[in-house]
Tab-separated table of C-alpha atoms (C1' of nucleotides) in Angstrom:
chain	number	residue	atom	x	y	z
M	241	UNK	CA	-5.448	24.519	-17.849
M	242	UNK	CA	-2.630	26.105	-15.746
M	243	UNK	CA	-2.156	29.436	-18.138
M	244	UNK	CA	-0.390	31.465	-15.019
M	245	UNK	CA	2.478	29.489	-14.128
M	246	UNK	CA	4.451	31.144	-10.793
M	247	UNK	CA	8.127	29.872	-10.592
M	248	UNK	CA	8.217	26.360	-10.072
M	249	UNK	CA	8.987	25.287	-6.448
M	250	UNK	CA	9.383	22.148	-4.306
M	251	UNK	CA	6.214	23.134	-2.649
M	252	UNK	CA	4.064	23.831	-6.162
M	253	UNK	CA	5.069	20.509	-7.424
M	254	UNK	CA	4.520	18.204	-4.592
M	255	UNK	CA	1.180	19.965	-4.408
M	256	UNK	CA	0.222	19.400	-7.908
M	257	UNK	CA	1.462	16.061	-7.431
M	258	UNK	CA	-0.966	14.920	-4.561
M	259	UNK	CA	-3.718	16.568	-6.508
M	260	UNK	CA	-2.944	14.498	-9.691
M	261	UNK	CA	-3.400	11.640	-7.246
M	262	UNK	CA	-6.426	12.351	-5.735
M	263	UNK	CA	-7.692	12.967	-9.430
M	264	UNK	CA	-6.331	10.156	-11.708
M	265	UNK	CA	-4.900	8.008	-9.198
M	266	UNK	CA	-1.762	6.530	-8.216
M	267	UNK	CA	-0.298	5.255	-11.773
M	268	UNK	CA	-1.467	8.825	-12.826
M	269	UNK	CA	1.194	10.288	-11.086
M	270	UNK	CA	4.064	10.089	-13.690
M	271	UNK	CA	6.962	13.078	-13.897
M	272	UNK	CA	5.686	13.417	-17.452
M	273	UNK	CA	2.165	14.223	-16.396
M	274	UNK	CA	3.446	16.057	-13.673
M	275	UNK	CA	5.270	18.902	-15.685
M	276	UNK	CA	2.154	18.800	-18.196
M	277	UNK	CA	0.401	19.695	-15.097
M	278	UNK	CA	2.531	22.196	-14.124
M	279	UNK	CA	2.845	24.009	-17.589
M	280	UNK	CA	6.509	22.651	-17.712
M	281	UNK	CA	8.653	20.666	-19.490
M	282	UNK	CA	9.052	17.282	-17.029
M	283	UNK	CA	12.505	17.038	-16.650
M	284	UNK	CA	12.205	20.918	-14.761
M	285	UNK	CA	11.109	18.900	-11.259
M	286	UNK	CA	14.651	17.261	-10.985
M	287	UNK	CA	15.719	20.585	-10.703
M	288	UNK	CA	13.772	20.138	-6.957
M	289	UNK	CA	13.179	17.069	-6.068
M	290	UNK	CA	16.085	13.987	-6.945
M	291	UNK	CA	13.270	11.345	-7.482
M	292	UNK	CA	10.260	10.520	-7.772
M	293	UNK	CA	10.788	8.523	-4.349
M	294	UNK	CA	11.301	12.303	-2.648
M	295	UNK	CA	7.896	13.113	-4.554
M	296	UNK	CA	6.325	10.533	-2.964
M	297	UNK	CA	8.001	11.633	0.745
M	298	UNK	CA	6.600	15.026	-0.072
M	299	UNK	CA	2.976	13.962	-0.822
M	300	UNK	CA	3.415	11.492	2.715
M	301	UNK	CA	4.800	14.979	4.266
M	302	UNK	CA	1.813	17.221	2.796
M	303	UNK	CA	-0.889	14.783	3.734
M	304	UNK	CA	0.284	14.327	7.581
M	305	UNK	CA	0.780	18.292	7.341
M	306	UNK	CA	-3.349	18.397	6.934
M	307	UNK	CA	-3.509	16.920	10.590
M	308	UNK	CA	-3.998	20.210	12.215
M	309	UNK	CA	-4.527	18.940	15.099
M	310	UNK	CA	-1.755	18.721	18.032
M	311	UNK	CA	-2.278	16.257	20.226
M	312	UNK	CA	0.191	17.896	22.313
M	313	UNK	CA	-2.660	20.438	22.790
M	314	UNK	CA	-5.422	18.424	23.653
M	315	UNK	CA	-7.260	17.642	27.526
M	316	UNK	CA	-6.507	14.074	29.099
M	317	UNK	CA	-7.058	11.772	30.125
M	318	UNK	CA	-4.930	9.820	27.570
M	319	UNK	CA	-7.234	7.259	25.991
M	320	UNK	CA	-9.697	10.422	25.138
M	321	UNK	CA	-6.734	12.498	23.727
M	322	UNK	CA	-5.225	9.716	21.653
M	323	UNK	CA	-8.867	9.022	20.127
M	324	UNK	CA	-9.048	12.729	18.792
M	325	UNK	CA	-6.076	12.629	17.157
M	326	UNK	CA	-6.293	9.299	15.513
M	327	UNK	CA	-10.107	10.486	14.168
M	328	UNK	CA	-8.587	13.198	12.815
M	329	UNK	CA	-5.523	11.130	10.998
M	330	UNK	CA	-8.825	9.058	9.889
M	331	UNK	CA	-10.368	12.007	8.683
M	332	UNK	CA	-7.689	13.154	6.960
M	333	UNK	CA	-5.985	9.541	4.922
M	334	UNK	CA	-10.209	9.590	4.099
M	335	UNK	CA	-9.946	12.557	1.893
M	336	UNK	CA	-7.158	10.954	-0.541
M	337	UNK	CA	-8.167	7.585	-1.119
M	338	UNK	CA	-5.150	7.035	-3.741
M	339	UNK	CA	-2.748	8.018	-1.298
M	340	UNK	CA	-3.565	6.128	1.386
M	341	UNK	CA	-1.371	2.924	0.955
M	342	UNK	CA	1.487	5.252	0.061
M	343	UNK	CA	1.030	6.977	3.428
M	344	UNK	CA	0.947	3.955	5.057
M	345	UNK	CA	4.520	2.330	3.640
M	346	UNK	CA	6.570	5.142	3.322
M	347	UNK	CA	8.367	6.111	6.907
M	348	UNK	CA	7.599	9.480	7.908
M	349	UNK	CA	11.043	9.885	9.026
M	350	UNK	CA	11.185	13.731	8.174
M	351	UNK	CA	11.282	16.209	11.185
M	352	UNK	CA	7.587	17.151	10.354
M	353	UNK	CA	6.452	14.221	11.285
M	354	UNK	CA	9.003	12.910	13.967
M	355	UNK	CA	8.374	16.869	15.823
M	356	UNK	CA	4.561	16.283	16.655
M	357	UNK	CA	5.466	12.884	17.575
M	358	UNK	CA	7.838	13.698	20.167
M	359	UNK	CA	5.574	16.240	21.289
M	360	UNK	CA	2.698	13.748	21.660
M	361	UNK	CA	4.787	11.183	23.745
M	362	UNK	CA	5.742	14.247	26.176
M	363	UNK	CA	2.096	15.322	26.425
M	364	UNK	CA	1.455	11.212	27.354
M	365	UNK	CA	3.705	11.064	29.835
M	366	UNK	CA	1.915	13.520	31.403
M	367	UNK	CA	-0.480	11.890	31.833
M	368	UNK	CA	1.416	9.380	33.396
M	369	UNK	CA	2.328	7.206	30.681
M	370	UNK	CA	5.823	5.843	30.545
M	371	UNK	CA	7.625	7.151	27.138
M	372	UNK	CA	7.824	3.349	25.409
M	373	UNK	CA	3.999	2.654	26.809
M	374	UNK	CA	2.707	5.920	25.313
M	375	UNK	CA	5.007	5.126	21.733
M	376	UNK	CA	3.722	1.480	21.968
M	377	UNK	CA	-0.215	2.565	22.602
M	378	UNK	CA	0.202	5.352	20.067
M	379	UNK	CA	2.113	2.861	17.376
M	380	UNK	CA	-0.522	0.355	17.887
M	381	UNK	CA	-3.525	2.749	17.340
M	382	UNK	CA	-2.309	4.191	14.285
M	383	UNK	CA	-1.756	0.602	12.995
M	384	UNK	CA	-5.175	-0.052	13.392
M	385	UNK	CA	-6.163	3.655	12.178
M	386	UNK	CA	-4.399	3.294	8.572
M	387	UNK	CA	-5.423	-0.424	7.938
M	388	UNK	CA	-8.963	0.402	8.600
M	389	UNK	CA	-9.133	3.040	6.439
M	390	UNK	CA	-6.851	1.252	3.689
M	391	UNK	CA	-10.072	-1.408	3.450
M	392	UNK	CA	-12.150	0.638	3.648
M	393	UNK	CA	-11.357	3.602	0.851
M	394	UNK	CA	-7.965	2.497	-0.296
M	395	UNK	CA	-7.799	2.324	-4.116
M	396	UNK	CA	-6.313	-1.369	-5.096
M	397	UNK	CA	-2.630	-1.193	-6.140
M	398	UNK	CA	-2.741	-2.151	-9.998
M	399	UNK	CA	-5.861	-0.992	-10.751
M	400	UNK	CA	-9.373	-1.927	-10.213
M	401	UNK	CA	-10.350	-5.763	-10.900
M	402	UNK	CA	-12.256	-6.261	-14.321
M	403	UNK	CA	-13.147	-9.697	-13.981
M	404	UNK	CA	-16.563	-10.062	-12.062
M	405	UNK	CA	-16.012	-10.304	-8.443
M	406	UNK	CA	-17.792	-12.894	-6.265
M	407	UNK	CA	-21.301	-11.684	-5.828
M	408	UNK	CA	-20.771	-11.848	-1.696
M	409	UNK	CA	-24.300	-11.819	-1.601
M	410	UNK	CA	-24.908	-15.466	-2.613
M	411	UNK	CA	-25.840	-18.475	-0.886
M	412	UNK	CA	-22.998	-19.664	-0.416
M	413	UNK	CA	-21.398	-17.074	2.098
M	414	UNK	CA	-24.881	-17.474	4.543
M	415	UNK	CA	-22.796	-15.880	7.836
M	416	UNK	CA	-21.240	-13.138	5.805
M	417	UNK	CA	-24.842	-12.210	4.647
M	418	UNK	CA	-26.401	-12.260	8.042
M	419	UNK	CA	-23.533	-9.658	8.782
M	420	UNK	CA	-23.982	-7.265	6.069
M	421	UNK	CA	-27.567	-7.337	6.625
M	422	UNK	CA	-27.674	-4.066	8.569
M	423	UNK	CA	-25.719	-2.608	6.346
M	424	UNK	CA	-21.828	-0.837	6.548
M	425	UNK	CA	-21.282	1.609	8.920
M	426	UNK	CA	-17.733	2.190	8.998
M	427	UNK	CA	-17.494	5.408	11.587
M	428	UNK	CA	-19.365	3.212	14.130
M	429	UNK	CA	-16.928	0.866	13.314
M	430	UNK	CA	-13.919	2.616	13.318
M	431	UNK	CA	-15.153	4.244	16.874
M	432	UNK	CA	-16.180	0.633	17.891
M	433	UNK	CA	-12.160	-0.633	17.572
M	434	UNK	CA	-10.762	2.201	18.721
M	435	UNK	CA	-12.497	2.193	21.702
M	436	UNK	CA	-11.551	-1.485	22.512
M	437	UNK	CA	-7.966	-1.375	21.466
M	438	UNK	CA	-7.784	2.275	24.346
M	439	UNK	CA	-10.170	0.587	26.805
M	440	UNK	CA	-8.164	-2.680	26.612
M	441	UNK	CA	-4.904	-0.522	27.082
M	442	UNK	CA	-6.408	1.247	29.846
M	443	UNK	CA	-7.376	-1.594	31.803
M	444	UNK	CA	-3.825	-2.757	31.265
M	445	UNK	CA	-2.242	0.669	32.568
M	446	UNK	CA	-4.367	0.303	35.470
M	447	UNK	CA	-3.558	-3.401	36.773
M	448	UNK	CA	0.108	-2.071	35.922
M	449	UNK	CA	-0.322	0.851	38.297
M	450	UNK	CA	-2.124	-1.251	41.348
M	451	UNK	CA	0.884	-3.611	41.225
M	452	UNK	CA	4.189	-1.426	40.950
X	64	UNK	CA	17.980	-20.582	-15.204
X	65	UNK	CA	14.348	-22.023	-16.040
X	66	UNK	CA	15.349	-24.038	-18.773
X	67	UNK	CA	12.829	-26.354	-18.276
X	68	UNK	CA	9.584	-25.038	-19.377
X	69	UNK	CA	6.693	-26.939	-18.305
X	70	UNK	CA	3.533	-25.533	-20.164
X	71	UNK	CA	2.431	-22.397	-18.858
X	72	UNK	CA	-0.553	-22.015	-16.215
X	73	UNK	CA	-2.396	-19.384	-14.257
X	74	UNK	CA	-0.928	-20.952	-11.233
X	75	UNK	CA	2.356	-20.829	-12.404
X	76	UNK	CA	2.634	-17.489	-13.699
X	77	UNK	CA	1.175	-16.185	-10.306
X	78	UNK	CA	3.875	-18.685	-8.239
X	79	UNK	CA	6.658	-16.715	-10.074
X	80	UNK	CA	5.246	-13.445	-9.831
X	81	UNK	CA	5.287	-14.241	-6.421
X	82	UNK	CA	8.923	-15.216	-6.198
X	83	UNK	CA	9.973	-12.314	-8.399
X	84	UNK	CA	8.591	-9.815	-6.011
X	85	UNK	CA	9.603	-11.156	-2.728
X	86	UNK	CA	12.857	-11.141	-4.612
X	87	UNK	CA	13.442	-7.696	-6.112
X	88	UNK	CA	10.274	-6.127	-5.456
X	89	UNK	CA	6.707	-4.845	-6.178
X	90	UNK	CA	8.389	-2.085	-9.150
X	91	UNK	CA	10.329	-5.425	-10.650
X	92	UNK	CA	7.069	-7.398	-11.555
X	93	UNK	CA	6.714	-6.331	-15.059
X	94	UNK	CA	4.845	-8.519	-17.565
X	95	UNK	CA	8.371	-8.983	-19.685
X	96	UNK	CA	10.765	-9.961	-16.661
X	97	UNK	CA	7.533	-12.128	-15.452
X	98	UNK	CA	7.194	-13.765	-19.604
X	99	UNK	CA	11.737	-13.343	-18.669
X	100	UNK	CA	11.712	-16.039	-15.867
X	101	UNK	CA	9.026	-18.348	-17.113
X	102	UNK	CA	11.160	-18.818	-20.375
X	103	UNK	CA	8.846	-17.579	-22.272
X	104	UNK	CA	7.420	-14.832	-24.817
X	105	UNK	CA	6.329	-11.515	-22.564
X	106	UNK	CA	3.072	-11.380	-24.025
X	107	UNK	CA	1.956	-15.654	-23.394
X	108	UNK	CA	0.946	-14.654	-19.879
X	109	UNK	CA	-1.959	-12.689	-21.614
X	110	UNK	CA	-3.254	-16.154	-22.694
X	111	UNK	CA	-4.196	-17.050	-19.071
X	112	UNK	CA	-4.781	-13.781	-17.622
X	113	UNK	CA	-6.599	-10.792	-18.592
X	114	UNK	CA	-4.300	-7.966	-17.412
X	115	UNK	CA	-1.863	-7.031	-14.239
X	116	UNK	CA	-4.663	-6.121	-12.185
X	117	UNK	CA	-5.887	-9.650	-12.504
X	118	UNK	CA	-2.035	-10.664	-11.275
X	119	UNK	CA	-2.337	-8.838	-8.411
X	120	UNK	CA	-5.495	-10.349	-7.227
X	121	UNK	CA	-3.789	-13.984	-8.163
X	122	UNK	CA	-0.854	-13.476	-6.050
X	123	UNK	CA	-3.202	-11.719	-3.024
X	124	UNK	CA	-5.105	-15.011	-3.055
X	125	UNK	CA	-1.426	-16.931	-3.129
X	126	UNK	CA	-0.696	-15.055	-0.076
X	127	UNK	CA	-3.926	-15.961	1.491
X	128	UNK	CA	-3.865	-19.348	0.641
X	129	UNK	CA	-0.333	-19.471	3.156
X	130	UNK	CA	-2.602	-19.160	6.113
X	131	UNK	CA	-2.704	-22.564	7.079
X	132	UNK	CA	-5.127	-22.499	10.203
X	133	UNK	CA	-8.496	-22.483	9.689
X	134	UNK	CA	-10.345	-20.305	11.911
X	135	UNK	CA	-13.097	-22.590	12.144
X	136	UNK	CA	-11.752	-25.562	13.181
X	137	UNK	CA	-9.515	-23.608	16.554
X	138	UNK	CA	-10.923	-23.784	20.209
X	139	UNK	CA	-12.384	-20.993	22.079
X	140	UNK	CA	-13.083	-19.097	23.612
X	141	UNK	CA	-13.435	-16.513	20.968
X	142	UNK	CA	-10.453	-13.976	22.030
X	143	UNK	CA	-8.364	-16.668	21.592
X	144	UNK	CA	-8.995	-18.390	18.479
X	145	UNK	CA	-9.080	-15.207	16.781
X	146	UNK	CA	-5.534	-14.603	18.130
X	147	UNK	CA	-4.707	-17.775	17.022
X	148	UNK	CA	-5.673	-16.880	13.639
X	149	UNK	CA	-4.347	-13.194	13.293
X	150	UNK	CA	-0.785	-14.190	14.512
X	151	UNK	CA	-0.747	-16.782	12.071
X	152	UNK	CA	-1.856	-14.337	9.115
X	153	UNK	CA	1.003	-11.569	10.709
X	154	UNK	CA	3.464	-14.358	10.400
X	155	UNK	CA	2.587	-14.888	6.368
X	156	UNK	CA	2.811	-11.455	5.536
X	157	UNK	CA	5.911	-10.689	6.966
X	158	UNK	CA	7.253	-13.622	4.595
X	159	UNK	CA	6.262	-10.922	1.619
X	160	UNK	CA	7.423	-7.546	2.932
X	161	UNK	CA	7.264	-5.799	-0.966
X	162	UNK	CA	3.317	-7.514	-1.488
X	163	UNK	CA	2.282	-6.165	2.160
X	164	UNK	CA	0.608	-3.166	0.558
X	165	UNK	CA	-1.223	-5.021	-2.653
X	166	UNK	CA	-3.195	-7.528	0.226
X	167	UNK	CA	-3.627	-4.305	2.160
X	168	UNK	CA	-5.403	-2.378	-1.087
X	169	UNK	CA	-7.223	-5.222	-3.029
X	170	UNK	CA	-10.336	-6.316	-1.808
X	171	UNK	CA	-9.851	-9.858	-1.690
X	172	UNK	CA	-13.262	-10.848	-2.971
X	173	UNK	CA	-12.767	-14.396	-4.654
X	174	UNK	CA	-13.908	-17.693	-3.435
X	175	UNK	CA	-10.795	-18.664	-1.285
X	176	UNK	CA	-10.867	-15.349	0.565
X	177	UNK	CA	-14.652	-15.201	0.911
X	178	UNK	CA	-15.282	-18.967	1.789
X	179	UNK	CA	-13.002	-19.415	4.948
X	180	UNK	CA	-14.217	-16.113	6.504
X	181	UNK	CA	-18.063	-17.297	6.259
X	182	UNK	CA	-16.673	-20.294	7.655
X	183	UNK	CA	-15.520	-18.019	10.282
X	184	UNK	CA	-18.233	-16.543	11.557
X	185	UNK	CA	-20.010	-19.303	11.948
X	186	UNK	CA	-17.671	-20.324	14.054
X	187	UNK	CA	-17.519	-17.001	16.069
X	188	UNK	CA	-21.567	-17.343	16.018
X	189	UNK	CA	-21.385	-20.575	18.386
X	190	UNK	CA	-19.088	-18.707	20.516
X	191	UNK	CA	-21.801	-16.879	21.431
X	192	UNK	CA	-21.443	-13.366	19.038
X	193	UNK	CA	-23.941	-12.454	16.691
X	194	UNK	CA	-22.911	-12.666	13.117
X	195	UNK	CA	-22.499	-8.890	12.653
X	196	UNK	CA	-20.261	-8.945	16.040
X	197	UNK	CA	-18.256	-11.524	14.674
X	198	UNK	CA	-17.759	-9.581	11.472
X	199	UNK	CA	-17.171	-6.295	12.970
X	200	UNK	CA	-14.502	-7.898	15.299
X	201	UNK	CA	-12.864	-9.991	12.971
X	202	UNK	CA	-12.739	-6.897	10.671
X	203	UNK	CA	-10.920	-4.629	13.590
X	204	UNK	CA	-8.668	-6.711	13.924
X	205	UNK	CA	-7.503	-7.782	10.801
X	206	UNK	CA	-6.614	-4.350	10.401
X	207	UNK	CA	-4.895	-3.494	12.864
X	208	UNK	CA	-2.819	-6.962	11.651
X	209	UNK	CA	-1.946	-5.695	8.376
X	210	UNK	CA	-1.376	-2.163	9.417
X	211	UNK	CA	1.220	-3.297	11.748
X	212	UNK	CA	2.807	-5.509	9.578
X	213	UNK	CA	3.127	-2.740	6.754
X	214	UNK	CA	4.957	-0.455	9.337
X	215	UNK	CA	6.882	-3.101	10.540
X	216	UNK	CA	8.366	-4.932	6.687
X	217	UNK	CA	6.053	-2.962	4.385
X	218	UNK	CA	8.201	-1.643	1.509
X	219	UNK	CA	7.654	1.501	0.543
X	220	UNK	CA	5.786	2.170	-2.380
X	221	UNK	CA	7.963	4.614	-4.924
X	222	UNK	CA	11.240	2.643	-3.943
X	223	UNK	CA	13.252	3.265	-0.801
X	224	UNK	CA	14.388	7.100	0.155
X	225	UNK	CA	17.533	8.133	-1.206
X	226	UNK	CA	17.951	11.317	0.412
X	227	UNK	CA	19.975	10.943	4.197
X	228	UNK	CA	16.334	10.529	6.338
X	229	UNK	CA	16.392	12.467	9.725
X	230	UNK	CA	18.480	10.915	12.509
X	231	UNK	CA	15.939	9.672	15.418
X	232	UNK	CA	18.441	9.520	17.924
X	233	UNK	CA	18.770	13.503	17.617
X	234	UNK	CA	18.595	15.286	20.734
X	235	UNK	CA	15.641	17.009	18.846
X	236	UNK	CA	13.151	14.158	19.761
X	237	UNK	CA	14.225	13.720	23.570
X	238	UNK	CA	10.627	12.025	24.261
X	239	UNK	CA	11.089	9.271	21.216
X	240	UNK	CA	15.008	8.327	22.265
X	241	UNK	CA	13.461	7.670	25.545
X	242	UNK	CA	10.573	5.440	24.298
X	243	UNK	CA	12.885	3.682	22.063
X	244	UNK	CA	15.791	2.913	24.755
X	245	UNK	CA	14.776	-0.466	25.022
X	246	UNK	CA	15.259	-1.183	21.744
X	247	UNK	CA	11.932	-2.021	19.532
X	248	UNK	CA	10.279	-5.983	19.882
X	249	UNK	CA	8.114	-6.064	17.152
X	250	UNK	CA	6.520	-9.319	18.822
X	251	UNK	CA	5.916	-8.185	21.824
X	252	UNK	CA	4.495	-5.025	20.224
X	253	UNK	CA	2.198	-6.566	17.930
X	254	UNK	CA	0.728	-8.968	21.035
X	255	UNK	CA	0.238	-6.254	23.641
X	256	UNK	CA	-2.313	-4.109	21.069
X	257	UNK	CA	-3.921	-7.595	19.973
X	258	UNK	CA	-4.627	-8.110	23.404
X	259	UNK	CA	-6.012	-4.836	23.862
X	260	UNK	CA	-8.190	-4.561	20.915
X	261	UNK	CA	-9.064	-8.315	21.584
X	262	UNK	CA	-10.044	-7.862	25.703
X	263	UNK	CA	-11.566	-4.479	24.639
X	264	UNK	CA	-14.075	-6.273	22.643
X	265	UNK	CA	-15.084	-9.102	24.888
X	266	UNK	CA	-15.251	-6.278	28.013
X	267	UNK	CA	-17.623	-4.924	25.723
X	268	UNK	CA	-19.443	-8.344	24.781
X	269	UNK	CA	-19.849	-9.402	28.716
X	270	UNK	CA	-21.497	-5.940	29.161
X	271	UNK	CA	-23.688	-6.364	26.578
X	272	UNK	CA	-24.514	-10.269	28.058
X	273	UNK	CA	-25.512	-8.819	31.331
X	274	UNK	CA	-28.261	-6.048	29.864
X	275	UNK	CA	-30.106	-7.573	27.471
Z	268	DA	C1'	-5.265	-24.166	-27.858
Z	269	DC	C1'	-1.357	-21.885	-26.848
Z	270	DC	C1'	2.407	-18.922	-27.820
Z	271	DT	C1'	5.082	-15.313	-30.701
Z	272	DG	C1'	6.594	-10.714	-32.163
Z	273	DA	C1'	5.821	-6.314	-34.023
Z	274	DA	C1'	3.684	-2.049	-32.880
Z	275	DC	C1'	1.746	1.837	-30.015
Z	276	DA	C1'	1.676	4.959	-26.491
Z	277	DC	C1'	3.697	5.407	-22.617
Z	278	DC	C1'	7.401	5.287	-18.391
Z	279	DG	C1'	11.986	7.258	-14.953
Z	280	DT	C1'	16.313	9.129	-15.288
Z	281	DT	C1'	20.755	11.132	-17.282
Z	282	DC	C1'	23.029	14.677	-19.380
Z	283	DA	C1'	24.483	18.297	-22.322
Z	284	DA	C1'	22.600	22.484	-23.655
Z	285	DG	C1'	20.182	26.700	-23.350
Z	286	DT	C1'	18.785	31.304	-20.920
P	25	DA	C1'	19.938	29.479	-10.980
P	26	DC	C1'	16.547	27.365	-13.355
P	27	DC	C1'	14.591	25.086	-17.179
P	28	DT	C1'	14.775	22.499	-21.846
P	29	DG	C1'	14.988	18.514	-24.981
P	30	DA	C1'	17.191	14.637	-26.861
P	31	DA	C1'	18.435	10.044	-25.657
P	32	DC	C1'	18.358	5.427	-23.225
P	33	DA	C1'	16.409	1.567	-21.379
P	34	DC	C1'	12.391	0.415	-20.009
P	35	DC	C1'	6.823	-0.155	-19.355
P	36	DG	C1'	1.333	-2.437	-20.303
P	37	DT	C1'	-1.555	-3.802	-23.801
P	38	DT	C1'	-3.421	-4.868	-28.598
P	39	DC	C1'	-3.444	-7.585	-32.434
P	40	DA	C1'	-2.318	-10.265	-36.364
P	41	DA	C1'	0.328	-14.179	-37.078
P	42	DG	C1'	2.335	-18.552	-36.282
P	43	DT	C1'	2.248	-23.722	-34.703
DNA sequence: ACCTGAACACCGTTCAAGT
DNA sequence: ACCTGAACACCGTTCAAGT
């Protein structure tokens, strides 16, 4: 493919590199396939990037950069604000499946991530949040945010079972199929628990502020 | 050290796969240091199971199989049984930060995972939710378990950052040094957005009891 | 039935060398 | 300054062979 190939930059390769992973998957992501990728011989991307650990801080860094929206920015009251933002992170970790659980156990202790963060504390103090209650609501919603989304689109670590599953289906799992009957609906879900995790923090910053 | 070699099993292989990740990590499970510490040829694990995927799902069900409580024999009401449970299943996984991310990713679809949670919401059904209720709850919640837990031990996935990560304390993130005077309490944390999520939902359930 | 060992097509990373 | 390519110590998996 890649004929053209522009000087190769930090940038270009992390790029490449979260595409490769949205593509082939996680394990597809080797420096080898990498430079093949990039019309270069592999060993050019240590020239940028000292391991493939940084590679994987840049694809963490790229992704979060996709959340365009700052919830410094956005109307109160808090519980509404929070929500927007943590449907768009949803959004967002929903468009690269592969990436998810990498997102999810790397820090994001770069200063593109820690920047909006600060931000978004300041804008919830505003709105009358102490700074550790709007870190701990915030912490606690994204929590829930990147586990739900790990179940329900995150590709399994070594590779996809071969061995027949459990049919979950069967008799034998009666509750579980009452459940499923109506089907999966995972943005009602989603909203459902995100709701009751802000509501239930609400109600909890409001006996807090009737008893000071 | 092994130098007693008891014959080879399924069980046994996925016990010291186990160990050898809690040890030195999810990159140090490799079928030859696995075939290493059992004394054995590399390639004899291949007898008893099929490929690494088919490891992973062993030692997710291992994990699993550490949650002691059963679900369906606690006392209500409902909030709290499930808060039994969940704590209990936060307190496993932090015994395996480097496997956090493999029970995050693969769908835990055999018999042992599958058989306590229909057990489960049977026992949420005479608690008064509806099956689906049960599900959706239990489902929210276990989420926001393991999400926690993976930013609280999770290791991170390409191997730990080499590069000198951002200071926090920086005079750059005023709003986060405040937040995190106090020093972080993981515990205390993890409780106050179980609580949340876990009063959110039965708010919402007493609602729904008094407009059918 | 259970394990061995050679072979194949891969890995990440280092380092001296090229331009 | 930026990229190449050989080399090293590894991988997962297949397969014929041993006992």
């Amino acid at each position: 493919m890649a004929t053209r190939r522009p000087a190769l930059s930090r940038d270009r390769i992390i790029r490449a590199a979260l595409a490769l992973i949205d593509r082939d998957g996680l394990d597809a992501l080797s420096m080898r396939r990498l430079g093949a990728e990039l019309g270069v011989d592999p060993m050019a991307v240590y020239y940028h990037l000292p391991d493939k650990a940084a590679l994987f801080d840049g694809v963490v860094e790229a992704v979060y950069s996709e959340v365009d929206v700052d919830a410094a920015a956005l109307p109160g009251p808090w519980p509404d604000l929070l929500a927007a933002y943590l449907r768009r992170l949803r959004t967002v970790l929903r468009r690269h499946p592969h990436a998810v659980a990498v997102i999810a156990t790397r820090p994001g202790y770069t200063a593109s991530v820690l920047e909006p963060a600060d931000r978004a504390v300041g804008r919830l103090k505003e709105e009358g949040l102490t700074a550790r209650a709007a870190m701990e609501i915030t912490h606690a919603c994204r929590a829930y945010t990147i586990g739900f989304v790990l179940a329900e689109v995150g590709a399994p670590l070594g590779g996809p079972t071969r061995a027949p599953r459990e049919a979950i289906g069967s008799a034998d799992y009666p509750h579980l199929v009452e459940a499923m009957a109506e089907g999966y609906r995972p943005d009602e879900q989603y909203e459902a628990g995100l709701r009751a995790m802000l509501d239930g923090f609400a109600r909890r910053q409001a006996e807090i502020g009737l008893t000071p």
